[in-house]
CSV table of C-alpha atoms and ligand atoms in Angstrom, one decimal:
chain,number,residue,atom,x,y,z
A,164,MET,CA,80.7,-23.6,-51.1
A,165,THR,CA,76.0,-24.4,-51.1
A,166,LEU,CA,75.8,-26.9,-49.2
A,167,ALA,CA,74.5,-30.5,-51.6
A,168,PRO,CA,70.2,-30.2,-51.5
A,169,ILE,CA,67.5,-32.2,-49.6
A,170,ALA,CA,65.6,-33.8,-52.0
A,171,ILE,CA,61.9,-34.0,-51.9
A,172,VAL,CA,59.9,-36.6,-53.8
A,173,SER,CA,56.4,-36.6,-54.3
A,174,ALA,CA,54.7,-39.9,-56.3
A,175,MET,CA,51.9,-37.3,-57.2
A,176,HIS,CA,50.5,-34.1,-58.9
A,177,GLU,CA,48.5,-33.1,-56.5
A,178,GLU,CA,51.0,-33.4,-54.1
A,179,LEU,CA,54.3,-31.5,-56.2
A,180,ARG,CA,52.0,-28.9,-56.7
A,181,ALA,CA,50.8,-28.2,-53.3
A,182,LEU,CA,54.6,-28.4,-52.1
A,183,LEU,CA,56.0,-26.2,-55.7
A,184,PRO,CA,54.8,-22.8,-53.3
A,185,ALA,CA,57.3,-23.3,-50.7
A,186,LEU,CA,59.6,-23.4,-52.9
A,187,GLY,CA,60.5,-19.6,-54.0
A,188,PRO,CA,62.3,-18.8,-56.8
A,189,ALA,CA,63.4,-22.2,-58.6
A,190,ARG,CA,65.6,-23.7,-61.3
A,191,VAL,CA,64.4,-26.4,-63.1
A,192,ALA,CA,66.0,-29.0,-64.6
A,193,ARG,CA,65.3,-31.8,-67.3
A,194,LEU,CA,66.5,-35.2,-67.1
A,195,GLY,CA,65.3,-39.2,-67.2
A,196,GLY,CA,61.6,-37.8,-68.0
A,197,ARG,CA,61.4,-35.9,-65.1
A,198,GLU,CA,61.3,-31.9,-63.8
A,199,PHE,CA,63.6,-31.2,-61.3
A,200,HIS,CA,63.0,-27.9,-58.9
A,201,CYS,CA,66.1,-26.3,-57.3
A,202,GLY,CA,65.3,-24.2,-54.8
A,203,SER,CA,65.4,-23.2,-51.3
A,204,VAL,CA,63.0,-24.2,-47.6
A,205,HIS,CA,63.4,-21.7,-44.7
A,206,GLY,CA,66.9,-21.3,-45.9
A,207,GLN,CA,68.0,-24.8,-47.0
A,208,ALA,CA,68.4,-26.3,-50.7
A,209,VAL,CA,66.2,-28.4,-51.6
A,210,VAL,CA,64.9,-30.2,-55.5
A,211,LEU,CA,61.2,-31.1,-55.3
A,212,VAL,CA,60.6,-34.0,-57.8
A,213,LEU,CA,57.7,-35.8,-59.2
A,214,SER,CA,58.9,-39.0,-59.2
A,215,GLY,CA,55.9,-40.7,-61.0
A,216,ILE,CA,53.8,-43.9,-59.1
A,217,GLY,CA,56.4,-47.5,-58.7
A,218,LYS,CA,59.2,-49.4,-57.8
A,219,VAL,CA,60.8,-48.1,-60.8
A,220,ALA,CA,59.9,-44.7,-61.5
A,221,ALA,CA,60.9,-44.3,-58.0
A,222,ALA,CA,64.6,-46.0,-57.7
A,223,THR,CA,65.2,-44.0,-61.1
A,224,THR,CA,64.4,-40.8,-59.3
A,225,ALA,CA,66.5,-41.6,-55.9
A,226,ALA,CA,69.3,-42.4,-58.4
A,227,LEU,CA,69.6,-39.5,-60.6
A,228,LEU,CA,68.6,-37.6,-57.3
A,229,ILE,CA,72.1,-38.9,-55.7
A,230,HIS,CA,74.3,-39.1,-57.7
A,231,GLU,CA,73.7,-36.2,-60.5
A,232,PHE,CA,71.8,-33.9,-57.6
A,233,LYS,CA,74.1,-34.2,-55.2
A,234,ALA,CA,71.3,-35.4,-52.6
A,235,ARG,CA,71.9,-35.2,-49.0
A,236,ALA,CA,68.8,-36.5,-48.2
A,237,LEU,CA,66.2,-38.5,-50.1
A,238,VAL,CA,62.1,-37.4,-48.2
A,239,PHE,CA,59.8,-39.3,-50.0
A,240,THR,CA,56.3,-38.2,-49.1
A,241,GLY,CA,52.9,-39.3,-50.2
A,242,VAL,CA,50.0,-41.7,-48.7
A,243,ALA,CA,49.3,-45.2,-48.1
A,244,GLY,CA,46.7,-48.0,-47.0
A,245,GLY,CA,46.2,-48.7,-43.9
A,246,LEU,CA,47.3,-52.8,-43.4
A,247,ARG,CA,47.8,-53.2,-39.2
A,248,ARG,CA,44.6,-52.4,-37.5
A,249,GLY,CA,45.2,-48.9,-35.8
A,250,VAL,CA,46.0,-47.8,-38.9
A,251,LYS,CA,43.4,-45.2,-39.5
A,252,VAL,CA,41.9,-42.8,-42.6
A,253,GLY,CA,44.0,-39.5,-41.7
A,254,ASP,CA,46.5,-41.2,-39.5
A,255,VAL,CA,50.9,-40.7,-40.5
A,256,VAL,CA,53.2,-43.1,-41.0
A,257,VAL,CA,56.9,-42.4,-40.8
A,258,ALA,CA,58.8,-45.6,-42.0
A,259,GLN,CA,61.2,-47.3,-39.4
A,260,GLN,CA,62.2,-49.5,-41.5
A,261,LEU,CA,60.8,-50.8,-45.7
A,262,LEU,CA,60.3,-53.9,-47.1
A,263,GLN,CA,58.9,-54.6,-51.1
A,264,HIS,CA,56.2,-57.4,-50.2
A,265,ASP,CA,55.6,-58.8,-54.7
A,266,MET,CA,59.6,-59.3,-54.0
A,267,ASP,CA,60.1,-63.4,-54.1
A,268,ALA,CA,62.3,-65.7,-55.6
A,269,SER,CA,62.0,-68.0,-54.0
A,270,PRO,CA,63.3,-70.9,-53.5
A,271,LEU,CA,66.3,-69.6,-54.4
A,272,PHE,CA,66.4,-67.1,-51.9
A,273,PRO,CA,64.2,-66.2,-49.2
A,274,ARG,CA,60.9,-64.9,-49.8
A,275,PHE,CA,61.1,-60.5,-49.8
A,276,GLU,CA,64.7,-61.2,-50.0
A,277,VAL,CA,66.1,-58.3,-52.0
A,278,PRO,CA,68.2,-61.3,-54.6
A,279,LEU,CA,72.4,-60.9,-53.2
A,280,SER,CA,71.8,-58.5,-50.9
A,281,GLY,CA,71.5,-61.0,-48.5
A,282,ARG,CA,68.2,-58.3,-46.5
A,283,SER,CA,64.6,-58.0,-47.0
A,284,HIS,CA,64.3,-55.2,-44.7
A,285,PHE,CA,65.9,-51.4,-44.7
A,286,GLU,CA,66.0,-49.4,-42.4
A,287,ALA,CA,65.2,-45.3,-43.0
A,288,ASP,CA,67.6,-42.8,-41.4
A,289,ALA,CA,66.7,-42.2,-38.0
A,290,ARG,CA,67.6,-38.6,-37.4
A,291,LEU,CA,65.2,-38.0,-39.7
A,292,VAL,CA,62.6,-40.3,-38.8
A,293,ASP,CA,62.8,-38.1,-35.2
A,294,ALA,CA,62.3,-35.0,-36.7
A,295,LEU,CA,60.1,-35.9,-39.4
A,296,ALA,CA,57.7,-37.3,-36.6
A,297,GLY,CA,58.2,-34.4,-35.3
A,298,ALA,CA,56.7,-32.6,-37.2
A,299,ALA,CA,54.5,-35.2,-38.5
A,300,GLN,CA,52.6,-34.4,-34.3
A,301,ARG,CA,52.9,-31.3,-34.7
A,302,CYS,CA,50.9,-31.5,-37.5
A,303,LEU,CA,48.0,-33.6,-36.6
A,304,ASP,CA,47.7,-31.8,-33.2
A,305,ARG,CA,46.4,-28.8,-35.7
A,306,ALA,CA,44.3,-30.9,-38.1
A,307,ASP,CA,41.6,-28.0,-38.0
A,308,ALA,CA,44.0,-25.5,-39.1
A,309,ILE,CA,45.5,-27.2,-42.3
A,310,ILE,CA,42.9,-29.7,-43.3
A,311,GLY,CA,39.5,-27.3,-41.5
A,312,SER,CA,37.3,-29.3,-39.9
A,313,ASP,CA,35.1,-29.3,-42.3
A,314,ARG,CA,37.5,-31.4,-44.1
A,315,ARG,CA,38.6,-33.7,-41.9
A,316,LEU,CA,34.6,-34.5,-40.9
A,317,ALA,CA,34.0,-35.1,-44.7
A,318,PHE,CA,36.0,-38.0,-44.8
A,319,GLY,CA,35.6,-39.4,-40.7
A,320,ILE,CA,39.2,-38.9,-40.0
A,321,ASP,CA,38.8,-38.4,-35.8
A,322,SER,CA,41.9,-38.3,-33.2
A,323,ALA,CA,44.7,-38.9,-36.0
A,324,GLN,CA,48.0,-40.3,-34.9
A,325,LEU,CA,50.9,-40.7,-36.0
A,326,HIS,CA,53.1,-44.5,-36.5
A,327,GLN,CA,56.2,-45.7,-36.9
A,328,GLY,CA,57.5,-48.7,-38.1
A,329,LEU,CA,57.4,-51.1,-41.4
A,330,ILE,CA,55.6,-49.7,-44.3
A,331,VAL,CA,56.0,-52.4,-47.3
A,332,SER,CA,55.9,-51.8,-51.0
A,333,GLY,CA,54.5,-53.1,-54.6
A,334,ASP,CA,53.8,-52.8,-57.6
A,335,GLN,CA,50.6,-53.5,-56.9
A,336,PHE,CA,47.2,-50.8,-55.9
A,337,VAL,CA,45.7,-53.0,-53.2
A,338,SER,CA,42.4,-52.6,-53.4
A,339,SER,CA,40.6,-55.6,-52.1
A,340,ALA,CA,40.1,-57.3,-47.8
A,341,ALA,CA,41.1,-60.4,-50.0
A,342,GLN,CA,44.6,-58.6,-51.2
A,343,SER,CA,45.1,-57.1,-47.7
A,344,THR,CA,44.6,-59.5,-45.5
A,345,ALA,CA,47.2,-62.0,-47.0
A,346,LEU,CA,50.1,-59.0,-46.7
A,347,ARG,CA,48.9,-59.1,-43.4
A,348,THR,CA,49.1,-62.7,-42.5
A,349,LEU,CA,52.3,-62.7,-44.7
A,350,LEU,CA,53.7,-59.2,-43.1
A,351,PRO,CA,51.5,-58.7,-39.5
A,352,ASP,CA,54.2,-56.2,-38.3
A,353,ALA,CA,53.4,-54.2,-41.7
A,354,LEU,CA,51.6,-51.2,-40.5
A,355,ALA,CA,50.6,-49.7,-44.0
A,356,VAL,CA,51.1,-50.3,-48.2
A,357,GLU,CA,52.1,-48.0,-51.3
A,358,MET,CA,54.1,-48.5,-54.4
A,359,GLU,CA,57.2,-46.7,-54.3
A,360,GLY,CA,59.3,-46.5,-50.5
A,361,ALA,CA,61.6,-49.2,-49.9
A,362,ALA,CA,62.4,-48.8,-53.7
A,363,VAL,CA,63.9,-45.6,-52.8
A,364,ALA,CA,65.4,-47.3,-49.5
A,365,GLN,CA,66.8,-50.1,-51.5
A,366,VAL,CA,68.8,-47.5,-54.0
A,367,CYS,CA,69.6,-45.4,-50.4
A,368,ALA,CA,71.7,-48.2,-49.3
A,369,ASP,CA,73.5,-48.9,-52.3
A,370,PHE,CA,74.0,-45.2,-52.5
A,371,GLY,CA,74.9,-45.3,-49.3
A,372,ALA,CA,72.1,-41.9,-49.0
A,373,ARG,CA,70.0,-41.0,-45.8
A,374,PHE,CA,66.7,-41.0,-47.0
A,375,ALA,CA,63.2,-41.6,-45.2
A,376,VAL,CA,59.9,-41.9,-46.5
A,377,ILE,CA,56.6,-40.6,-45.0
A,378,ARG,CA,52.7,-41.4,-45.5
A,379,THR,CA,49.2,-40.2,-44.9
A,380,ILE,CA,46.8,-43.4,-45.1
A,381,SER,CA,44.0,-42.6,-47.3
A,382,ASP,CA,42.6,-45.2,-47.2
A,383,ARG,CA,42.3,-49.7,-45.6
A,384,ALA,CA,43.6,-51.1,-49.0
A,385,ASP,CA,40.5,-53.0,-49.0
A,386,ASP,CA,37.8,-53.3,-52.0
A,387,SER,CA,37.1,-48.8,-51.2
A,388,ALA,CA,40.7,-48.4,-51.5
A,389,HIS,CA,39.8,-46.5,-54.8
A,390,VAL,CA,36.5,-44.3,-53.7
A,391,ASP,CA,37.6,-40.4,-52.4
A,392,PHE,CA,41.2,-41.6,-53.2
A,393,LYS,CA,42.1,-38.8,-55.7
A,394,ARG,CA,39.5,-35.7,-53.6
A,395,PHE,CA,41.5,-37.6,-50.5
A,396,ILE,CA,44.9,-36.6,-51.9
A,397,GLU,CA,43.8,-33.4,-52.9
A,398,ASP,CA,41.9,-32.4,-49.7
A,399,VAL,CA,44.3,-33.9,-47.7
A,400,ALA,CA,47.0,-35.7,-48.1
A,401,SER,CA,48.6,-33.3,-50.6
A,402,ALA,CA,47.6,-29.9,-47.0
A,403,TYR,CA,49.5,-32.2,-44.3
A,404,THR,CA,52.7,-33.1,-46.3
A,405,HIS,CA,52.9,-29.4,-47.1
A,406,ALA,CA,52.7,-28.6,-43.6
A,407,ILE,CA,55.4,-31.6,-42.3
A,408,ILE,CA,57.9,-30.7,-44.9
A,409,GLU,CA,57.8,-26.8,-43.4
A,410,ASP,CA,57.5,-27.6,-40.1
A,411,TRP,CA,60.4,-30.1,-40.4
A,412,LEU,CA,62.8,-27.3,-42.2
A,413,LEU,CA,61.7,-24.9,-39.8
A,414,HIS,CA,62.9,-26.5,-37.3
A,415,THR,CA,65.3,-28.8,-37.9
A,416,PRO,CA,67.5,-25.5,-39.3
A,417,SER,CA,70.9,-27.3,-39.0
A,418,PHE,CA,69.7,-30.7,-40.6
B,206,LIG,N1,48.8,-46.5,-51.7
B,206,LIG,C1,48.0,-45.5,-51.4
B,206,LIG,N2,46.9,-46.6,-50.8
B,206,LIG,C2,47.8,-47.3,-51.6
B,206,LIG,C3,47.0,-48.0,-51.4
B,206,LIG,N3,46.2,-49.0,-50.9
B,206,LIG,N4,47.6,-50.0,-52.2
B,206,LIG,C4,49.2,-49.4,-52.7
B,206,LIG,N5,49.6,-47.7,-52.7
B,206,LIG,C5,48.7,-47.3,-51.9
């Protein structure tokens, strides 16, 4: 019997494009306007898919992966804006918990709480988090081999660090100092902000599925967040994601 696949989900085309060659010969299944690429990486069954951007796109993708493709674990990759002090462009964040920063049904429910679930924070799978953090650290240690020192220096990346903790998600590209300061004040533990992770977390909690979210910091969620965004994904984040996923699958044969 073939083992259920591990799902790797990207929000952006550039990242999926970087991961596809690792998959080898793949079958493509089309569902819900998405293309699910089913193959294997280092002997492990894998399904790769582009989710699209935002919480609804991510939630739809996660539900299809779990229900239709019987994915045994989901890993969401991509970029995020750094929020907490010390979370710099080029760093990598592995989420231990996720929260929707734009969820607000107050005064009916406490701010950030997902109505009727009784919770605002959703935990990622601890074993997956550990394994991905290990892979990310190994890749950061050889950043020059992965992205090249020219690119690293061009983006001002120096001694990139790995962080683990809270990632917050919302249907908003945070692109002003005022917005990011407001988020930091409301959610001082938040390391980074993106647009999909907490939606995946909520769907996975509903289905009891294992998941993790790993993000390369592309910007500081401030007034210059959009500058170089696409080029960063092409030149840095895609290469990191590819290297981290390959390293993780190689080092966790019994996953
Ligand atoms: N993904 C990458 N940077 C982001 C930002 N500043 N806001 C939301 N999502 C992001």
